[in-house]
mmCIF file of C-alpha atoms and ligand atoms in Angstrom:
data_model
loop_
_atom_site.group_PDB
_atom_site.id
_atom_site.type_symbol
_atom_site.label_atom_id
_atom_site.label_comp_id
_atom_site.label_asym_id
_atom_site.label_seq_id
_atom_site.Cartn_x
_atom_site.Cartn_y
_atom_site.Cartn_z
ATOM 1 C CA MET A 1 -12.954 50.942 59.953
ATOM 2 C CA ASN A 2 -14.990 54.129 59.725
ATOM 3 C CA ARG A 3 -18.559 54.132 58.505
ATOM 4 C CA ARG A 4 -17.890 55.291 55.005
ATOM 5 C CA THR A 5 -15.064 52.809 54.497
ATOM 6 C CA PHE A 6 -17.289 50.090 55.867
ATOM 7 C CA LEU A 7 -19.946 50.901 53.315
ATOM 8 C CA GLN A 8 -17.597 51.398 50.413
ATOM 9 C CA ALA A 9 -16.058 48.039 51.172
ATOM 10 C CA GLY A 10 -18.796 46.310 49.279
ATOM 11 C CA LEU A 11 -22.451 46.276 50.139
ATOM 12 C CA VAL A 12 -23.353 46.331 46.473
ATOM 13 C CA PRO A 13 -25.190 43.080 45.823
ATOM 14 C CA ALA A 14 -23.709 40.761 43.240
ATOM 15 C CA PHE A 15 -26.404 38.439 41.998
ATOM 16 C CA SER A 16 -28.912 37.925 39.281
ATOM 17 C CA ILE A 17 -32.651 37.444 39.261
ATOM 18 C CA PRO A 18 -33.891 35.907 36.023
ATOM 19 C CA ASN A 19 -37.102 37.712 35.279
ATOM 20 C CA GLY A 20 -39.427 40.311 36.601
ATOM 21 C CA ARG A 21 -38.972 44.019 37.133
ATOM 22 C CA ILE A 22 -39.278 46.396 40.047
ATOM 23 C CA LEU A 23 -41.544 49.401 39.565
ATOM 24 C CA THR A 24 -40.024 52.629 40.849
ATOM 25 C CA VAL A 25 -41.408 56.154 40.599
ATOM 26 C CA ARG A 26 -39.030 56.723 37.655
ATOM 27 C CA GLY A 27 -40.105 53.537 35.896
ATOM 28 C CA ALA A 28 -39.316 49.827 35.806
ATOM 29 C CA ILE A 29 -35.816 48.666 36.709
ATOM 30 C CA ARG A 30 -34.072 45.317 36.811
ATOM 31 C CA PRO A 31 -33.740 43.760 40.275
ATOM 32 C CA ASP A 32 -29.952 44.038 40.094
ATOM 33 C CA GLU A 33 -30.275 47.820 39.657
ATOM 34 C CA LEU A 34 -31.998 48.309 43.003
ATOM 35 C CA GLY A 35 -28.883 48.126 45.191
ATOM 36 C CA VAL A 36 -28.966 48.626 48.945
ATOM 37 C CA CYS A 37 -32.623 49.241 49.754
ATOM 38 C CA LEU A 38 -34.557 50.411 52.819
ATOM 39 C CA PRO A 39 -37.852 48.517 52.387
ATOM 40 C CA HIS A 40 -40.008 50.406 54.909
ATOM 41 C CA GLU A 41 -39.679 54.167 55.366
ATOM 42 C CA HIS A 42 -41.851 57.257 55.015
ATOM 43 C CA LEU A 43 -40.234 60.089 53.100
ATOM 44 C CA PHE A 44 -43.139 62.258 54.229
ATOM 45 C CA SER A 45 -46.626 61.809 55.620
ATOM 46 C CA ASN A 46 -49.804 63.436 56.847
ATOM 47 C CA PHE A 47 -50.217 60.810 59.530
ATOM 48 C CA GLY A 48 -52.252 62.136 62.457
ATOM 49 C CA LEU A 49 -54.031 64.687 60.274
ATOM 50 C CA ASP A 50 -57.405 64.244 58.607
ATOM 51 C CA PRO A 51 -57.427 61.915 55.594
ATOM 52 C CA ALA A 52 -56.610 63.783 52.381
ATOM 53 C CA ASP A 53 -55.924 62.808 48.790
ATOM 54 C CA PRO A 54 -54.101 64.566 47.329
ATOM 55 C CA PRO A 55 -52.380 65.686 50.529
ATOM 56 C CA VAL A 56 -51.678 69.336 51.252
ATOM 57 C CA TYR A 57 -47.994 70.038 51.848
ATOM 58 C CA ASP A 58 -45.748 73.043 51.977
ATOM 59 C CA THR A 59 -44.090 71.679 48.843
ATOM 60 C CA GLN A 60 -41.057 73.948 48.810
ATOM 61 C CA ARG A 61 -40.217 73.212 52.414
ATOM 62 C CA LEU A 62 -40.886 69.491 51.972
ATOM 63 C CA LEU A 63 -38.633 69.214 48.936
ATOM 64 C CA ARG A 64 -35.871 71.237 50.560
ATOM 65 C CA GLU A 65 -35.874 69.137 53.737
ATOM 66 C CA VAL A 66 -36.455 65.692 52.227
ATOM 67 C CA LEU A 67 -33.949 66.152 49.391
ATOM 68 C CA ARG A 68 -31.307 67.057 51.933
ATOM 69 C CA TYR A 69 -32.239 64.135 54.150
ATOM 70 C CA VAL A 70 -32.360 61.512 51.392
ATOM 71 C CA ASN A 71 -28.985 62.709 50.134
ATOM 72 C CA SER A 72 -27.558 62.118 53.602
ATOM 73 C CA VAL A 73 -29.003 58.583 53.643
ATOM 74 C CA LYS A 74 -27.591 58.002 50.168
ATOM 75 C CA TYR A 75 -24.191 59.107 51.410
ATOM 76 C CA LEU A 76 -24.394 56.408 54.091
ATOM 77 C CA GLY A 77 -25.051 53.747 51.458
ATOM 78 C CA ALA A 78 -28.748 53.605 50.499
ATOM 79 C CA ASN A 79 -29.537 53.281 46.811
ATOM 80 C CA ALA A 80 -33.289 52.672 47.102
ATOM 81 C CA ILE A 81 -36.202 53.300 49.468
ATOM 82 C CA ALA A 82 -39.715 51.854 49.544
ATOM 83 C CA ASP A 83 -42.104 54.578 50.670
ATOM 84 C CA CYS A 84 -44.909 53.143 52.799
ATOM 85 C CA THR A 85 -47.060 56.263 53.069
ATOM 86 C CA THR A 86 -50.418 55.201 51.664
ATOM 87 C CA GLN A 87 -53.105 57.117 49.838
ATOM 88 C CA TYR A 88 -55.139 59.311 52.264
ATOM 89 C CA PHE A 89 -52.322 59.743 54.770
ATOM 90 C CA GLY A 90 -49.980 61.551 52.516
ATOM 91 C CA ARG A 91 -48.976 59.572 49.428
ATOM 92 C CA ALA A 92 -47.722 61.975 46.756
ATOM 93 C CA PRO A 93 -46.024 60.103 43.902
ATOM 94 C CA GLU A 94 -45.014 63.215 41.957
ATOM 95 C CA LEU A 95 -43.084 64.544 44.946
ATOM 96 C CA LEU A 96 -41.430 61.150 45.355
ATOM 97 C CA LYS A 97 -40.419 61.288 41.709
ATOM 98 C CA ARG A 98 -38.887 64.743 42.103
ATOM 99 C CA ILE A 99 -36.928 63.509 45.128
ATOM 100 C CA SER A 100 -35.791 60.430 43.208
ATOM 101 C CA GLU A 101 -34.687 62.573 40.271
ATOM 102 C CA GLY A 102 -32.947 65.027 42.572
ATOM 103 C CA THR A 103 -31.001 62.391 44.501
ATOM 104 C CA GLY A 104 -30.646 59.463 42.100
ATOM 105 C CA VAL A 105 -32.105 57.181 44.787
ATOM 106 C CA HIS A 106 -34.687 54.683 43.534
ATOM 107 C CA ILE A 107 -38.037 55.154 45.271
ATOM 108 C CA ILE A 108 -40.918 52.684 45.221
ATOM 109 C CA THR A 109 -44.444 53.854 46.027
ATOM 110 C CA ASN A 110 -47.531 51.791 46.828
ATOM 111 C CA THR A 111 -51.202 51.155 46.229
ATOM 112 C CA GLY A 112 -53.678 49.974 48.875
ATOM 113 C CA TYR A 113 -55.334 51.405 51.989
ATOM 114 C CA TYR A 114 -54.138 51.642 55.572
ATOM 115 C CA GLY A 115 -56.711 49.908 57.772
ATOM 116 C CA ALA A 116 -54.930 50.441 61.097
ATOM 117 C CA ALA A 117 -55.535 53.621 63.145
ATOM 118 C CA GLU A 118 -59.156 52.456 63.570
ATOM 119 C CA GLY A 119 -59.732 52.637 59.839
ATOM 120 C CA ARG A 120 -59.391 56.408 59.821
ATOM 121 C CA TYR A 121 -57.542 56.377 56.492
ATOM 122 C CA VAL A 122 -59.810 53.872 54.741
ATOM 123 C CA PRO A 123 -62.091 55.529 52.172
ATOM 124 C CA ALA A 124 -65.851 55.100 52.578
ATOM 125 C CA HIS A 125 -66.284 53.127 49.339
ATOM 126 C CA VAL A 126 -64.539 50.126 50.915
ATOM 127 C CA ASN A 127 -67.629 49.509 53.060
ATOM 128 C CA ASP A 128 -69.911 49.180 50.053
ATOM 129 C CA GLU A 129 -67.714 47.491 47.457
ATOM 130 C CA SER A 130 -66.737 43.875 46.950
ATOM 131 C CA ALA A 131 -63.143 42.716 47.351
ATOM 132 C CA GLY A 132 -62.970 42.336 43.583
ATOM 133 C CA ARG A 133 -64.101 45.921 42.994
ATOM 134 C CA ILE A 134 -61.588 47.272 45.514
ATOM 135 C CA ALA A 135 -58.855 45.192 43.890
ATOM 136 C CA SER A 136 -59.757 46.609 40.488
ATOM 137 C CA ARG A 137 -59.001 50.136 41.768
ATOM 138 C CA TRP A 138 -55.508 49.042 42.831
ATOM 139 C CA VAL A 139 -54.947 47.076 39.632
ATOM 140 C CA ALA A 140 -55.956 50.179 37.658
ATOM 141 C CA GLU A 141 -53.206 52.155 39.418
ATOM 142 C CA PHE A 142 -50.781 49.357 38.537
ATOM 143 C CA HIS A 143 -51.660 49.529 34.842
ATOM 144 C CA ALA A 144 -52.397 53.224 34.301
ATOM 145 C CA GLY A 145 -50.480 54.881 37.096
ATOM 146 C CA ILE A 146 -51.642 56.852 40.118
ATOM 147 C CA GLY A 147 -54.055 59.644 39.181
ATOM 148 C CA ALA A 148 -52.724 61.570 36.208
ATOM 149 C CA SER A 149 -49.093 61.097 37.236
ATOM 150 C CA GLY A 150 -48.398 57.983 35.186
ATOM 151 C CA ILE A 151 -46.386 56.740 38.193
ATOM 152 C CA ARG A 152 -47.025 53.098 38.982
ATOM 153 C CA PRO A 153 -47.028 51.504 42.443
ATOM 154 C CA GLY A 154 -44.372 48.879 43.177
ATOM 155 C CA PHE A 155 -46.193 47.062 46.004
ATOM 156 C CA ILE A 156 -49.492 46.855 47.871
ATOM 157 C CA LYS A 157 -49.530 48.396 51.350
ATOM 158 C CA LEU A 158 -52.227 47.651 53.914
ATOM 159 C CA GLY A 159 -52.495 47.926 57.679
ATOM 160 C CA VAL A 160 -54.523 46.174 60.351
ATOM 161 C CA ASP A 161 -55.184 47.062 63.992
ATOM 162 C CA GLY A 162 -54.578 44.893 67.050
ATOM 163 C CA GLY A 163 -57.083 42.158 67.882
ATOM 164 C CA PRO A 164 -59.012 39.981 65.428
ATOM 165 C CA LEU A 165 -59.243 41.228 61.844
ATOM 166 C CA LYS A 166 -62.313 43.375 61.268
ATOM 167 C CA PRO A 167 -64.576 42.372 58.364
ATOM 168 C CA VAL A 168 -63.403 45.410 56.416
ATOM 169 C CA ASP A 169 -59.771 44.349 56.884
ATOM 170 C CA GLU A 170 -60.566 40.796 55.785
ATOM 171 C CA LYS A 171 -62.120 42.250 52.650
ATOM 172 C CA MET A 172 -59.020 44.334 51.956
ATOM 173 C CA ILE A 173 -56.716 41.331 52.460
ATOM 174 C CA ARG A 174 -58.818 39.423 49.925
ATOM 175 C CA ALA A 175 -58.692 42.431 47.609
ATOM 176 C CA ALA A 176 -54.907 42.475 47.930
ATOM 177 C CA ALA A 177 -54.759 38.775 47.066
ATOM 178 C CA ILE A 178 -56.904 39.325 43.979
ATOM 179 C CA ALA A 179 -54.743 42.276 42.934
ATOM 180 C CA HIS A 180 -51.589 40.246 43.554
ATOM 181 C CA ARG A 181 -52.757 37.473 41.276
ATOM 182 C CA GLN A 182 -53.291 39.998 38.494
ATOM 183 C CA THR A 183 -50.150 42.069 38.968
ATOM 184 C CA GLY A 184 -47.493 40.167 40.910
ATOM 185 C CA LEU A 185 -47.275 43.088 43.372
ATOM 186 C CA THR A 186 -46.057 42.030 46.809
ATOM 187 C CA ILE A 187 -48.423 42.679 49.734
ATOM 188 C CA ALA A 188 -46.937 44.454 52.784
ATOM 189 C CA VAL A 189 -49.256 44.599 55.774
ATOM 190 C CA HIS A 190 -48.677 46.672 58.905
ATOM 191 C CA THR A 191 -49.477 44.006 61.496
ATOM 192 C CA GLY A 192 -46.991 44.213 64.382
ATOM 193 C CA ASP A 193 -47.477 42.140 67.510
ATOM 194 C CA ASN A 194 -50.557 40.271 66.353
ATOM 195 C CA PRO A 195 -49.870 36.596 65.539
ATOM 196 C CA GLU A 196 -53.585 35.859 65.359
ATOM 197 C CA ALA A 197 -53.972 38.441 62.588
ATOM 198 C CA VAL A 198 -50.938 36.952 60.823
ATOM 199 C CA ARG A 199 -52.519 33.479 60.792
ATOM 200 C CA ARG A 200 -55.828 34.856 59.584
ATOM 201 C CA GLN A 201 -54.189 36.857 56.802
ATOM 202 C CA LEU A 202 -52.222 33.845 55.590
ATOM 203 C CA ALA A 203 -55.409 31.770 55.675
ATOM 204 C CA LEU A 204 -57.257 34.375 53.593
ATOM 205 C CA LEU A 205 -54.387 34.507 51.096
ATOM 206 C CA ALA A 206 -54.460 30.712 50.868
ATOM 207 C CA GLU A 207 -58.204 30.796 50.174
ATOM 208 C CA GLU A 208 -57.495 33.241 47.354
ATOM 209 C CA GLY A 209 -54.680 31.077 46.003
ATOM 210 C CA VAL A 210 -51.769 33.318 47.020
ATOM 211 C CA GLU A 211 -48.580 31.955 48.592
ATOM 212 C CA PRO A 212 -47.132 33.365 51.839
ATOM 213 C CA GLU A 213 -44.039 34.345 49.791
ATOM 214 C CA ALA A 214 -46.131 37.223 48.448
ATOM 215 C CA TRP A 215 -46.764 38.674 51.921
ATOM 216 C CA ILE A 216 -44.627 40.838 54.221
ATOM 217 C CA TRP A 217 -45.249 40.893 57.981
ATOM 218 C CA VAL A 218 -44.594 44.591 58.572
ATOM 219 C CA HIS A 219 -43.299 45.497 62.061
ATOM 220 C CA ALA A 220 -42.632 41.819 62.862
ATOM 221 C CA ASN A 221 -39.942 43.092 65.250
ATOM 222 C CA ASN A 222 -42.762 44.135 67.619
ATOM 223 C CA CYS A 223 -43.928 40.525 67.984
ATOM 224 C CA ARG A 224 -42.911 39.041 71.328
ATOM 225 C CA ASP A 225 -43.927 35.498 70.380
ATOM 226 C CA GLU A 226 -40.875 33.804 68.845
ATOM 227 C CA GLY A 227 -42.928 30.758 67.955
ATOM 228 C CA ALA A 228 -45.249 32.883 65.840
ATOM 229 C CA LEU A 229 -42.318 34.460 63.982
ATOM 230 C CA LEU A 230 -40.877 31.027 63.244
ATOM 231 C CA GLU A 231 -44.269 29.703 62.164
ATOM 232 C CA ALA A 232 -44.699 32.560 59.672
ATOM 233 C CA VAL A 233 -41.192 32.344 58.266
ATOM 234 C CA ARG A 234 -41.426 28.556 57.906
ATOM 235 C CA ALA A 235 -44.663 29.066 55.988
ATOM 236 C CA GLY A 236 -42.692 31.239 53.568
ATOM 237 C CA ALA A 237 -43.647 34.781 54.636
ATOM 238 C CA TRP A 238 -41.297 37.769 54.675
ATOM 239 C CA LEU A 239 -40.465 39.168 58.100
ATOM 240 C CA SER A 240 -39.864 42.918 58.146
ATOM 241 C CA PHE A 241 -37.711 43.947 61.108
ATOM 242 C CA ASP A 242 -38.246 47.601 60.460
ATOM 243 C CA GLY A 243 -37.927 49.436 63.744
ATOM 244 C CA ILE A 244 -34.150 49.799 63.750
ATOM 245 C CA ALA A 245 -32.877 52.668 65.902
ATOM 246 C CA PRO A 246 -29.642 53.171 67.849
ATOM 247 C CA GLU A 247 -31.330 52.212 71.129
ATOM 248 C CA ASN A 248 -32.718 48.848 69.941
ATOM 249 C CA VAL A 249 -29.881 47.409 67.896
ATOM 250 C CA GLU A 250 -29.572 44.367 70.142
ATOM 251 C CA ARG A 251 -33.261 43.468 69.842
ATOM 252 C CA HIS A 252 -33.101 43.551 66.050
ATOM 253 C CA ARG A 253 -29.740 41.784 65.991
ATOM 254 C CA ALA A 254 -31.172 38.929 68.088
ATOM 255 C CA LEU A 255 -34.102 38.574 65.685
ATOM 256 C CA VAL A 256 -31.814 38.420 62.653
ATOM 257 C CA GLN A 257 -29.608 35.919 64.472
ATOM 258 C CA MET A 258 -32.657 33.763 65.184
ATOM 259 C CA MET A 259 -33.507 33.742 61.472
ATOM 260 C CA LYS A 260 -29.925 32.896 60.562
ATOM 261 C CA THR A 261 -29.982 29.950 62.959
ATOM 262 C CA GLU A 262 -33.258 28.897 61.376
ATOM 263 C CA GLY A 263 -31.743 29.108 57.885
ATOM 264 C CA ARG A 264 -34.199 31.843 56.906
ATOM 265 C CA LEU A 265 -32.018 34.911 56.361
ATOM 266 C CA GLY A 266 -33.388 35.041 52.826
ATOM 267 C CA GLN A 267 -36.806 36.131 54.136
ATOM 268 C CA VAL A 268 -35.672 39.014 56.340
ATOM 269 C CA LEU A 269 -36.111 42.702 55.512
ATOM 270 C CA LEU A 270 -34.410 45.475 57.503
ATOM 271 C CA SER A 271 -35.590 49.066 57.825
ATOM 272 C CA HIS A 272 -36.445 51.875 60.280
ATOM 273 C CA ASP A 273 -40.051 52.949 59.678
ATOM 274 C CA GLY A 274 -38.477 56.400 59.589
ATOM 275 C CA ASN A 275 -40.107 59.640 58.559
ATOM 276 C CA SER A 276 -38.241 62.608 57.116
ATOM 277 C CA PHE A 277 -41.137 65.083 56.927
ATOM 278 C CA ARG A 278 -44.329 65.297 58.937
ATOM 279 C CA ALA A 279 -46.961 67.649 57.608
ATOM 280 C CA ASN A 280 -48.332 68.446 61.064
ATOM 281 C CA GLY A 281 -44.907 69.794 62.002
ATOM 282 C CA THR A 282 -45.305 68.866 65.638
ATOM 283 C CA ARG A 283 -43.428 65.630 65.906
ATOM 284 C CA PRO A 284 -39.719 65.310 65.285
ATOM 285 C CA LEU A 285 -38.184 63.649 62.288
ATOM 286 C CA LYS A 286 -37.649 59.924 62.737
ATOM 287 C CA PRO A 287 -34.245 59.106 61.276
ATOM 288 C CA TYR A 288 -33.556 56.261 58.883
ATOM 289 C CA THR A 289 -29.821 55.987 59.187
ATOM 290 C CA ALA A 290 -29.142 53.591 62.080
ATOM 291 C CA LEU A 291 -28.972 50.565 59.768
ATOM 292 C CA PHE A 292 -25.755 52.012 58.374
ATOM 293 C CA THR A 293 -24.324 53.748 61.419
ATOM 294 C CA HIS A 294 -25.128 51.140 64.065
ATOM 295 C CA PHE A 295 -26.850 47.979 62.909
ATOM 296 C CA LEU A 296 -24.710 46.583 60.086
ATOM 297 C CA PRO A 297 -21.498 47.197 62.044
ATOM 298 C CA ALA A 298 -23.101 45.361 64.995
ATOM 299 C CA LEU A 299 -24.036 42.407 62.772
ATOM 300 C CA GLU A 300 -20.545 42.255 61.380
ATOM 301 C CA LYS A 301 -19.052 42.400 64.855
ATOM 302 C CA SER A 302 -21.203 39.463 65.927
ATOM 303 C CA GLY A 303 -19.947 37.304 63.082
ATOM 304 C CA PHE A 304 -22.130 37.991 60.079
ATOM 305 C CA ALA A 305 -20.246 37.726 56.805
ATOM 306 C CA ARG A 306 -20.201 40.545 54.280
ATOM 307 C CA ARG A 307 -22.071 38.272 51.910
ATOM 308 C CA GLU A 308 -24.887 37.919 54.430
ATOM 309 C CA LEU A 309 -25.125 41.687 54.848
ATOM 310 C CA GLN A 310 -25.369 42.062 51.059
ATOM 311 C CA ARG A 311 -28.140 39.559 51.043
ATOM 312 C CA LEU A 312 -30.076 41.276 53.832
ATOM 313 C CA THR A 313 -29.769 44.799 52.440
ATOM 314 C CA GLY A 314 -29.797 44.186 48.700
ATOM 315 C CA GLU A 315 -30.881 40.810 47.419
ATOM 316 C CA ASN A 316 -33.770 40.352 49.844
ATOM 317 C CA PRO A 317 -35.526 43.646 49.096
ATOM 318 C CA ALA A 318 -34.872 43.097 45.384
ATOM 319 C CA ARG A 319 -36.602 39.726 45.536
ATOM 320 C CA ALA A 320 -39.359 41.090 47.764
ATOM 321 C CA PHE A 321 -40.263 43.856 45.301
ATOM 322 C CA THR A 322 -39.749 42.008 42.026
ATOM 323 C CA LEU A 323 -43.061 41.577 40.250
ATOM 324 C CA ARG A 324 -44.009 37.929 40.287
ATOM 325 C CA ALA A 325 -47.337 36.240 40.895
ATOM 326 C CA ARG A 326 -46.833 33.765 43.699
ATOM 327 C CA VAL A 327 -49.930 31.638 43.368
ATOM 328 C CA THR A 328 -51.023 28.161 44.229
ATOM 329 C CA GLY A 329 -52.897 27.725 40.989
ATOM 330 C CA ILE A 330 -56.264 26.848 42.507
HETATM 331 ZN ZN1 LIG B 1 -44.580 52.614 58.441
#
């Protein structure tokens, strides 16, 4: 079976989710409209450059290159992409909207601040403000849209460094919990191989009355501690295995297999952490195609049913991004 036939053979999810909507850059959609979704990519970014909002891009070149690239990913089978580029390292919702309109691919943008990279992309006001005040900025974007664009974020994106959470990161996790309670936006946190930070984040969410189901462990594939992955997934968290590339298919396949054995396929997200345009122009494009060209065929070959692939690529991201307050009611 060639790639295209493989994809045409039915990755379109067939399911229903009763209520809630997903916020894309072109507006709210029903969960069953999302289709096959890549939950963690970067259509473009300023990463590595000085913090900037709005970012400075060569817009014509960006649109030309990213439109072409997203069309190629659409051809492989993607119907939706969550863009994880945060404010200050390149978020540009109006460009995302133009790309979504030009390709027909649903794109979800985010609110929140990226605390990894030594806090380089965290704005100064975070030091002085309370968690509640920071949350109110993100909630304002949820209600009124980002800047003057009217485009609303579809999730909260944060990031933490290695080692214990810094006080400023703890404050932002609390802010995310407060914003989640008010909006139902899911919280995706760049965490990687840091089980201690995972436990602390889940504890902070619990203190703020937010369930682990509202939280995505971004870059969980980098964690070498299987026990920590199982602990988080048993608690109810989402695990994002988002480093898929042709050279590490087996690593990601083994992780998905572990979750299948554990009966937790419904909490797995699959993506590449790709990047189709870097403003600094020095580093090469990081593709986000291997899910289609390498990974799904490998899963199928190792015994995964088509239904399970639909679930992993369609239903799971749809549930992950559907607005719903997941709270303990304290
Ligand atoms: Zn990323």
